[in-house]
XYZ file of C-alpha atoms in Angstrom:
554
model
C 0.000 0.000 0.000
C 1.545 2.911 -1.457
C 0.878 5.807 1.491
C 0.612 9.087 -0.504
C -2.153 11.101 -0.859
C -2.473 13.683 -3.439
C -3.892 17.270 -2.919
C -5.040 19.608 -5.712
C -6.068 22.982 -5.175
C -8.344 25.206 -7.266
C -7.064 28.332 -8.628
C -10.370 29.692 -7.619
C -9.659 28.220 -3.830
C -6.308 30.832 -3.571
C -7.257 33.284 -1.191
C -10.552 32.181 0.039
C -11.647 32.116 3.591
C -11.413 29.252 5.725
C -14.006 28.112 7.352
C -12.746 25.635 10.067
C -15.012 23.167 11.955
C -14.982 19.851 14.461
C -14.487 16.544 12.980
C -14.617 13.104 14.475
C -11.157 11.926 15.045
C -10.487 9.413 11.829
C -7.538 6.674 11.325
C -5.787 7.028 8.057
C -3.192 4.229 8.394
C -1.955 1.975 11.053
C 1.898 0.515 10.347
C 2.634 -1.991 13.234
C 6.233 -3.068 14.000
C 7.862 -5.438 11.931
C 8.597 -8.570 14.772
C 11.006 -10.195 12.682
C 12.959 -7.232 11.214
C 13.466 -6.089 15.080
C 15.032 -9.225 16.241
C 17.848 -8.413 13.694
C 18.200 -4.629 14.974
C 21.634 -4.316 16.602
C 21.932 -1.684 19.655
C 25.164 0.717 18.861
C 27.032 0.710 21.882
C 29.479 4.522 21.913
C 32.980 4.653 23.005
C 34.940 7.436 23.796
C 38.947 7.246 22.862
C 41.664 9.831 22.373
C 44.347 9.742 19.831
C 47.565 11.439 19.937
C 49.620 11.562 16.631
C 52.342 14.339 18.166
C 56.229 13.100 19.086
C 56.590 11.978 23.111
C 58.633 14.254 25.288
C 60.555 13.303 28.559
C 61.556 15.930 31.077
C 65.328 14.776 31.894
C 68.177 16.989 33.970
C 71.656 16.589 33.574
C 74.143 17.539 36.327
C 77.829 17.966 34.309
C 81.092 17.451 35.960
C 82.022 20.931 37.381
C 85.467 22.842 36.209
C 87.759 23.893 38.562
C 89.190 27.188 37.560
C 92.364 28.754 38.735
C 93.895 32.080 38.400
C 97.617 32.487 37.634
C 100.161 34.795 36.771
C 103.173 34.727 35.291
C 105.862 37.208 34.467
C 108.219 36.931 31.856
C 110.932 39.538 32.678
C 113.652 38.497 30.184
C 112.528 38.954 27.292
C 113.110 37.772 23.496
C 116.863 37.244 22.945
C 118.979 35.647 20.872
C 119.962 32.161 22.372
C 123.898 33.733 21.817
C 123.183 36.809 23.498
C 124.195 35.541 27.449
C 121.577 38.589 29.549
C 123.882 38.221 32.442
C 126.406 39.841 30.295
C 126.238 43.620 29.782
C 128.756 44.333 27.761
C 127.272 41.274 25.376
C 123.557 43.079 25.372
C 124.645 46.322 24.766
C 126.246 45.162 21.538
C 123.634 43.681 20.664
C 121.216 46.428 21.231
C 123.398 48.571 19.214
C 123.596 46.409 16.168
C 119.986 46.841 16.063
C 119.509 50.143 16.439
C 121.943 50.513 13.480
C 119.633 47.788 11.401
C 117.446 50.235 8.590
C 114.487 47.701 9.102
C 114.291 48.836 12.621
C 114.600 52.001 11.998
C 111.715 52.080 9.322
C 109.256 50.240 11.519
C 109.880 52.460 14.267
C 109.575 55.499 12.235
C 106.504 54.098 10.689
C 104.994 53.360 13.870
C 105.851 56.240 16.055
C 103.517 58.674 13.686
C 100.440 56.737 14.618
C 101.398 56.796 18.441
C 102.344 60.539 18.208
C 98.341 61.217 17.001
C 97.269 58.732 19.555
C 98.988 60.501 22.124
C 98.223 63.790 21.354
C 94.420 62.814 21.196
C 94.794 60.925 24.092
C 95.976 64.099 26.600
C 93.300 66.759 24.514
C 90.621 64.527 25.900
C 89.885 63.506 29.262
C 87.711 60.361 29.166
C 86.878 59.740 32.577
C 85.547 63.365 33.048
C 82.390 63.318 34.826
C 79.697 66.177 33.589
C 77.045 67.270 35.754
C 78.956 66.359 39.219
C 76.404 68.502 40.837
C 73.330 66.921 39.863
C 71.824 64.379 42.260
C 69.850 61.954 40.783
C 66.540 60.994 41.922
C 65.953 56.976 42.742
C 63.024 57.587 45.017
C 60.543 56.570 42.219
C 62.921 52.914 41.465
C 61.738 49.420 42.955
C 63.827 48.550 45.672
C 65.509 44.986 44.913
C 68.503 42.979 45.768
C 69.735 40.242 43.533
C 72.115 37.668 43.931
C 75.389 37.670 42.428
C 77.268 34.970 43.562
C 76.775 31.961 46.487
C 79.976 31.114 48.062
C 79.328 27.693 49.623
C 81.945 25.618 52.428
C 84.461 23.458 50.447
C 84.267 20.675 53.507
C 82.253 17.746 53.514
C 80.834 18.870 57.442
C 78.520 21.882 56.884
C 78.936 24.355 59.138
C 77.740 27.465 60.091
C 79.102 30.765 58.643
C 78.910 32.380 61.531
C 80.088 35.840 60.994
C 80.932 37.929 58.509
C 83.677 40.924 57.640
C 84.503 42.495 54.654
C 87.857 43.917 53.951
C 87.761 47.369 53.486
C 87.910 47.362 49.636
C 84.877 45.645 49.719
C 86.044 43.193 47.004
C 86.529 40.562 49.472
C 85.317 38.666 52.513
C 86.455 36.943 55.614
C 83.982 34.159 57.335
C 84.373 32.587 60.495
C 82.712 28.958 60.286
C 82.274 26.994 63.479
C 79.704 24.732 65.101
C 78.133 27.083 68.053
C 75.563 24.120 69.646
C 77.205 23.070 72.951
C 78.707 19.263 71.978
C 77.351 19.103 68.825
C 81.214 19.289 66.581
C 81.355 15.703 64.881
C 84.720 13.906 65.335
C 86.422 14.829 61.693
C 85.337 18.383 61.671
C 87.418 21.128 59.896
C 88.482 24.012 61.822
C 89.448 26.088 58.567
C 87.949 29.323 57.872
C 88.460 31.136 54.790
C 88.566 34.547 53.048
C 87.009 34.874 49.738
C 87.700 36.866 46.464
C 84.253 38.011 44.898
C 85.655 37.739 41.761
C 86.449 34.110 41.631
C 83.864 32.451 43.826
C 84.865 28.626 42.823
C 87.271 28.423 45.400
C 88.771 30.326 48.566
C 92.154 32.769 48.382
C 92.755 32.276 51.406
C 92.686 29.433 54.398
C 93.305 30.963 57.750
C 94.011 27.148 59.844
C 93.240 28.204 63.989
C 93.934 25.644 67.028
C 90.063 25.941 67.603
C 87.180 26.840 65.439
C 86.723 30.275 64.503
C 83.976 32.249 66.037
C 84.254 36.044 64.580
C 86.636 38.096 62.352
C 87.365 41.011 61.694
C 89.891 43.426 59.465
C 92.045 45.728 60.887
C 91.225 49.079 59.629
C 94.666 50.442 59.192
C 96.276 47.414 58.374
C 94.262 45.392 56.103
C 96.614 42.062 56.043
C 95.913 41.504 59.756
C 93.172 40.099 60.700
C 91.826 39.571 64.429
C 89.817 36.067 65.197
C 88.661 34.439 68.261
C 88.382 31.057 68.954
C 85.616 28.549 70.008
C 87.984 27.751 73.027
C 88.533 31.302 74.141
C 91.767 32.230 72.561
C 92.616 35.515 70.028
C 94.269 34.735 67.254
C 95.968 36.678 64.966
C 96.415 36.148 61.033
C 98.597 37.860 58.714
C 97.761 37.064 55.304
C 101.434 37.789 53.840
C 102.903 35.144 56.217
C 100.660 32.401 55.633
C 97.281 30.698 56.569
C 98.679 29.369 60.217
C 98.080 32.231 63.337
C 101.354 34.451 63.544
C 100.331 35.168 67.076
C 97.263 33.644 69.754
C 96.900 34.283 72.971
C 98.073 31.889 75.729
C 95.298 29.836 76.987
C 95.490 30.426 80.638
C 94.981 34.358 80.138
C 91.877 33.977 77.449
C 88.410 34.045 77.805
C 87.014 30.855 79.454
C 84.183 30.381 77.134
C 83.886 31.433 73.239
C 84.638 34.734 71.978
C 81.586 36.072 70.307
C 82.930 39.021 69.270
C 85.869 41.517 68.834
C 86.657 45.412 67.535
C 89.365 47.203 66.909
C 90.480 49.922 68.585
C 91.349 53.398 67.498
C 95.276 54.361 68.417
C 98.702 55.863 66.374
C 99.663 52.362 65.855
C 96.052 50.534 65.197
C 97.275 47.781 67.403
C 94.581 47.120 70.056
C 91.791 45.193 70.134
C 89.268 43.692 72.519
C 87.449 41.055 72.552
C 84.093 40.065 74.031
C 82.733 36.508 75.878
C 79.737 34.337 77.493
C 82.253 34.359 80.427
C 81.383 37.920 81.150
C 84.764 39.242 80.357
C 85.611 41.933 77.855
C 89.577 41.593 77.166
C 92.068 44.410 75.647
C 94.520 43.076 73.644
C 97.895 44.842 72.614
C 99.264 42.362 68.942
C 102.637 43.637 69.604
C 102.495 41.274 73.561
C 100.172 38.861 73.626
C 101.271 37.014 76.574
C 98.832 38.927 78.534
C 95.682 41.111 78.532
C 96.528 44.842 78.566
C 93.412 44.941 80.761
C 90.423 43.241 81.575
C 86.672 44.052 82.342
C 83.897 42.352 84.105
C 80.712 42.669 82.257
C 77.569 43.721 85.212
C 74.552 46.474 85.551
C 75.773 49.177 87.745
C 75.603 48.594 91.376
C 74.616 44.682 91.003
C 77.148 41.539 90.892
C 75.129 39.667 88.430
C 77.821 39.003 85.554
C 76.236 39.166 82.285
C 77.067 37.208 79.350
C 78.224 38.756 76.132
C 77.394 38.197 72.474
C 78.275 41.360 70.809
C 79.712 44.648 70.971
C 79.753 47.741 69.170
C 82.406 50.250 68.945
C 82.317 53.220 67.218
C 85.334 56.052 67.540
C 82.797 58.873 66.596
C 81.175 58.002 69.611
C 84.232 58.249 71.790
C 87.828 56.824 71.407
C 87.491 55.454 75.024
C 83.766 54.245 75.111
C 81.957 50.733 73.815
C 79.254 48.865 73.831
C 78.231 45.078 75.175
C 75.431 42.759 74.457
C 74.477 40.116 76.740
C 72.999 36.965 76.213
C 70.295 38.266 79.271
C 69.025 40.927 76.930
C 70.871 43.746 78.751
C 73.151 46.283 76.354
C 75.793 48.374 79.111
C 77.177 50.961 78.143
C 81.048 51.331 79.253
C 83.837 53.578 79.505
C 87.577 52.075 79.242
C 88.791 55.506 80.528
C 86.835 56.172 83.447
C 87.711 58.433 86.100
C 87.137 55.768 89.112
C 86.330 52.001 88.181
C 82.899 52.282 89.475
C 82.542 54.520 86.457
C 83.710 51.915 83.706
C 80.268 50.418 83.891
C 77.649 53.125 82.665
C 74.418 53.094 82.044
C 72.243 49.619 80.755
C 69.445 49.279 78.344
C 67.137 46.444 79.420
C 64.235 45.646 76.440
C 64.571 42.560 75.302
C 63.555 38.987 76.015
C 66.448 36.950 74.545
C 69.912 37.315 74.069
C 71.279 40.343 71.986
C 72.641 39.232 68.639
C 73.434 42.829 66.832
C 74.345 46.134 68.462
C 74.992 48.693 65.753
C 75.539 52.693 66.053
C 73.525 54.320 63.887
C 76.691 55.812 60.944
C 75.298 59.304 60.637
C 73.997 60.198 63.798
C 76.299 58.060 66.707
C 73.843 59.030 69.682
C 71.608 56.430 68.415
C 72.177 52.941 68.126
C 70.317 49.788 66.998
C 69.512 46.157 69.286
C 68.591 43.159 67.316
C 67.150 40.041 69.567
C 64.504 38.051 69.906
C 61.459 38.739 67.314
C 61.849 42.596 67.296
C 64.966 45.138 66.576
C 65.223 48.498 69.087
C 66.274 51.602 68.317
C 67.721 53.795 71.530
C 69.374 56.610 72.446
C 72.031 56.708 74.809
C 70.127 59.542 77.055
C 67.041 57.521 77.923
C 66.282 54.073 79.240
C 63.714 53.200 76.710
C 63.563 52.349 73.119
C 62.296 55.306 70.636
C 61.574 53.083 67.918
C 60.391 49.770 67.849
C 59.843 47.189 64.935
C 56.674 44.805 65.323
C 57.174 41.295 65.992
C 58.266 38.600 63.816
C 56.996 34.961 63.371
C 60.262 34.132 63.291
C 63.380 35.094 65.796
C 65.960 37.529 64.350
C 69.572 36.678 64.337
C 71.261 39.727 63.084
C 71.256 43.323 61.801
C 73.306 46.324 60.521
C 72.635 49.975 59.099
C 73.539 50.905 55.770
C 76.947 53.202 55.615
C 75.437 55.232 53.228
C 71.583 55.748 53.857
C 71.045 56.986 57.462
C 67.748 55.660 57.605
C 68.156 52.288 56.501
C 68.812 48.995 57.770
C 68.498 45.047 57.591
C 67.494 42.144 59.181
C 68.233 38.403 59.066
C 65.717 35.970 60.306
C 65.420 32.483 61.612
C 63.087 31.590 58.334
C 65.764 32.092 55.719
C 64.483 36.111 54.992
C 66.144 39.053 54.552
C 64.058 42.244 55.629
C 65.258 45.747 54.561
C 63.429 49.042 56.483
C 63.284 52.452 54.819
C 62.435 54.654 57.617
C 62.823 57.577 55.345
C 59.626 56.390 53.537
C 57.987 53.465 55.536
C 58.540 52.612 59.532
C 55.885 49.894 59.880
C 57.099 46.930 57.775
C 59.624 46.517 55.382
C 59.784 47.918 52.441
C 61.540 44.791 50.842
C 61.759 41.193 52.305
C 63.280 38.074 50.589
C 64.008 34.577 51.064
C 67.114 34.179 50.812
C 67.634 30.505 51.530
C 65.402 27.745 52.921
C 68.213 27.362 56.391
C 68.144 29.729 58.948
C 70.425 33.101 58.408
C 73.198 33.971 61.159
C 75.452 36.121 59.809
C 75.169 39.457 58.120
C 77.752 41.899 56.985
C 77.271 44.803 54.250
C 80.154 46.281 52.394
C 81.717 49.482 53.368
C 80.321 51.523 50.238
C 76.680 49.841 50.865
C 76.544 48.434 47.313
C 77.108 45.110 48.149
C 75.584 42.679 51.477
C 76.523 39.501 52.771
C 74.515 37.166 54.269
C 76.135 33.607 56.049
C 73.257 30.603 56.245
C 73.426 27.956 58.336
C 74.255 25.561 55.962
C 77.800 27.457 55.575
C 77.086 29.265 52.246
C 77.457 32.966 52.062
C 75.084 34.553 49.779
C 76.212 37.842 48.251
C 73.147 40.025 47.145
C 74.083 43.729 45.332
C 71.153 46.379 46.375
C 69.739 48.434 43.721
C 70.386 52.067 43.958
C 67.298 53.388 45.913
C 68.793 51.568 48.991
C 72.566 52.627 48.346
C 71.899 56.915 47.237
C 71.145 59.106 49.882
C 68.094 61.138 48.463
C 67.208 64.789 49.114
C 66.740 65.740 52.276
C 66.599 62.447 53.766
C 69.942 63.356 56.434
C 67.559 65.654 58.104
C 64.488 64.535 58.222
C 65.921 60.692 59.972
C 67.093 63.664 62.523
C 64.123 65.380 63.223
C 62.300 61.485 63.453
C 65.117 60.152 66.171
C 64.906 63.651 68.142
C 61.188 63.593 67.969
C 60.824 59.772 69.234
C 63.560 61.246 72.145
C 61.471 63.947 72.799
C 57.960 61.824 73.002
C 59.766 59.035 75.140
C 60.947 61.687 77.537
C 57.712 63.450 78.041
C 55.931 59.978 79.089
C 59.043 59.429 81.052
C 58.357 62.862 83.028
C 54.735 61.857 82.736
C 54.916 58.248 84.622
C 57.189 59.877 87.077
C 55.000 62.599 88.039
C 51.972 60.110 88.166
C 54.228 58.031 90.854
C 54.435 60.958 93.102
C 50.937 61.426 92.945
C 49.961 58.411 94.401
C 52.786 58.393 96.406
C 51.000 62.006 98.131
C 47.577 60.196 97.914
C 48.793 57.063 99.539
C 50.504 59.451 102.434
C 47.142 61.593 102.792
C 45.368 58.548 103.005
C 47.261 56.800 106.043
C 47.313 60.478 107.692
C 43.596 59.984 107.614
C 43.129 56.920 108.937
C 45.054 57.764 111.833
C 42.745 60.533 112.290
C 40.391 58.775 112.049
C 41.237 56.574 116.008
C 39.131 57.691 118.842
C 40.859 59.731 121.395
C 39.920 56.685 124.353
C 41.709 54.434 121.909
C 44.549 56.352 121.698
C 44.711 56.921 125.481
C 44.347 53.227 126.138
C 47.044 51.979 124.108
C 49.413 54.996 125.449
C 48.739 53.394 128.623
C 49.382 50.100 127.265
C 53.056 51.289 125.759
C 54.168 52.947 128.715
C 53.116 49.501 130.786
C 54.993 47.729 128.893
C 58.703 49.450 129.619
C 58.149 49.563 133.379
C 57.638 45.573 133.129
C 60.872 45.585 130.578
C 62.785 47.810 132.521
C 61.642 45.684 136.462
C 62.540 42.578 134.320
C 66.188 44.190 133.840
């Protein structure tokens, strides 16, 4: 049954009316389901698959054997002679000279060539090349990202980590002395080196220098005037002195019997004519003055305490600044306490002046500010304190860190700048010029705890000694090395007006402690006023009864 149906419409029908009405519902065709045809109906079943027709690619590294590299020099001061030309001989060289000063050859070539060194020359002294135009100019780098990159990692050569405990640069500020020692109490493994080295920026692959000690070294440091010397001390308590023209072995160390009984922490040179003094500072509570011209025995010696109290303090660092005063230092204890002493003192009573009690742990850096010596800077604990040496308070305060702080310094050439090493591996650098409540840059330098940190005398270039023994050398852009406009004066006006606000609560809690001292006094004066006169009568009577019975007992 063919199913079409076939529908004609009138021409007449185009455009007429309809006229639509109900119908009763009518089947036209019913087409069942073939049974048989549906038994051979198969179901598709879809799969989903990927297909990749692009070359495979492994991710592989490669560590290379590493090349030693060595710098050597050589000087050839013979020169090219003839092999029957003896150069011990004068009278044989002189000949010989003159034979070719007579040859027209040389004569030609040096005619030839002394017309192009004449222009040369003459160029060469009409202009001055390193001129510098525009001296007075200062530019502006208040506008540039503060960063600090890394240039180079100078890592421990020995098989034993240890710890690069502190840091000194020599004052050319090309290279860098490191004291590495083991500072946990019993923890030095059996085969330990006690070597400590200086390095050469320049060629980071290996040392220039060992300096071998009888004990591990616990701080160095340059001598300003002399920059061969250098003074160390020991884990054992001994100074030791290295001269790096007479090899890596101490020329001098102190006997043991007149050391320090416990490690020296730290040491500073002291200004005189011949730049030969030192001292040197101890857990033992001793601060020792050395003379490197006798070191049999300590010029003189100094017993670390708070004025008027016996407690001996520990110390961990010291600070001495010639600015400040040829004769007068600073200590930092391991009790928190910074004391302020005076090797000159009039009586010894005065050597001890006045202490600066803020902190909760032991103080690890205690730096004078470089521009303004009044002020200094205490690093302990999870907070760094800035003081002045008038007051007993702090005048500046940095919040607290989540992690302890090990060390800190001021930058030589920005007054109001200064960084911070932490326990997590960062490196925090404050701007108080622009920002005082955070940072105004903070990196990680390495994943191991920092504990050493030392910045170049032009401020250009900061080292920083990890845990692990490697010194990481970071170069700071110029916004943190230029002093900007201005910026001198206004880190004055900020220290004196923290001094001034610190003294006025000072005056402030003082004058509230003699109030209620007066109110307290007023208050007892009252309640004794307040007795009955037949009370007071009765225990008169009582007092007086009581001698007569003490004096008919006698």
């Amino acid at each position: 049954m063919e199913i079409t149906h076939e529908y004609v419409k009138l021409r007449k029908d185009f455009g007429k009316h309809p006229n639509f009405k109900e119908f009763h519902a009518e089947l036209i065709y019913d087409l069942r389901p073939d049974e048989e045809r549906k038994a051979k109906m198969i179901k598709r079943q879809p799969c989903t698959t990927t297909v990749q027709v692009i070359p495979q690619f492994s991710e592989r590294t490669v560590n290379t054997a590493q090349t030693t590299y060595r710098t050597v020099g050589m000087a050839h001061m013979q020169g090219g002679w003839p092999r029957d030309v003896d150069v011990n001989e004068p009278s044989q060289v002189s000949r010989y000279i003159k034979r070719v000063e007579r040859d027209e050859d040389y004569i030609a070539s040096v005619s030839r060539l002394s017309s192009g060194a004449i222009a040369t020359i003459r160029q060469n002294n009409a202009l001055d090349i390193y001129e510098q135009f525009f001296t007075d100019v200062q530019e502006d780098h208040s506008s540039e990202v503060p960063e600090a990159r890394t240039l180079t990692v100078l890592s421990d050569p020995n098989k034993i980590k240890r710890s690069a405990t502190y840091l000194s640069f020599h004052p050319g500020g090309r290279k860098v002395a490191c004291a590495y020692s083991l500072m946990k109490f019993q923890s030095q493994p059996h085969n330990m080196e006690l070597k400590s080295y200086m390095w050469d920026m320049a060629n980071p692959t290996a040392p220039e220098l060992e300096l071998v000690p009888a004990s591990q070294l616990c701080c160095i440091n340059f001598n300003p005037k002399d920059e061969h010397l250098l003074g160390a001390g020991q884990y054992n308590g001994q100074f030791a002195l290295f001269d790096r023209r007479k090899g890596k072995t101490p020329v001098e160390t102190s006997l043991i019997e007149s050391s320090h009984k416990d490690p020296v922490y730290d040491n500073a040179w002291l200004q005189s004519k011949t730049g030969s003094e030192i001292m040197t500072a101890s857990t033992d509570g001793q601060v020792l003055f050395w003379d490197i011209r006798r070191m049999s025995e300590p010029l003189e010696d100094l017993t670390i305490t708070e004025k008027n109290s016996d407690l001996v303090l520990g110390a961990v660092s010291m600070e001495y600044d010639a600015a400040a005063g040829a004769t007068k230092f600073m200590v930092g204890t391991e009790q928190g306490v910074v004391v302020s002493c005076n090797r000159k003192a009039k009586t010894p009573a005065d050597r001890i002046g006045a202490s600066y009690a803020g902190h909760k742990g032991p103080v690890y850096a205690l730096k004078r500010n470089p521009f303004f010596s009044k002020y200094f800077m205490t690093v302990a604990d999870w907070t760094a304190m800035m003081w002045n040496e008038d007051i007993r308070q702090p005048i500046i305060t940095t919040p607290y860190h989540s992690s302890n702080l090990t060390g800190g310094t001021w930058s030589p050439t920005r007054p109001g700048v200064f960084f911070l090493t932490r326990m997590s591996g960062h490196l925090d650098c404050w701007d108080l010029y622009h920002k005082a409540s955070a940072p105004i840059l903070s990196i990680e330098v390495d994943k191991t705890p920092l504990v050493s940190l030392s910045i170049q005398p032009q401020g250009k270039v900061l080292g920083v000694g990890t845990e692990d023994g490697s010194i990481h050398v970071l170069e700071l852009s110029d916004s943190l090395v230029h002093m900007q406009q201005g910026e001198k004066a206004s880190i004055g006006q900020t220290f004196e007006r923290e001094t001034r606000r610190e003294k006025n609560l000072e005056a402030r809690a003082k004058e509230l402690k003699v109030r209620a001292r007066k109110a307290a006094q007023k208050e007892e004066e009252g309640e004794l006023g307040k007795i009955p006169e037949e009370e007071l009568l009765r225990i008169e009577k009582e007092f007086f009864e009581t001698v007569k019975e003490q004096e008919a007992k006698a």
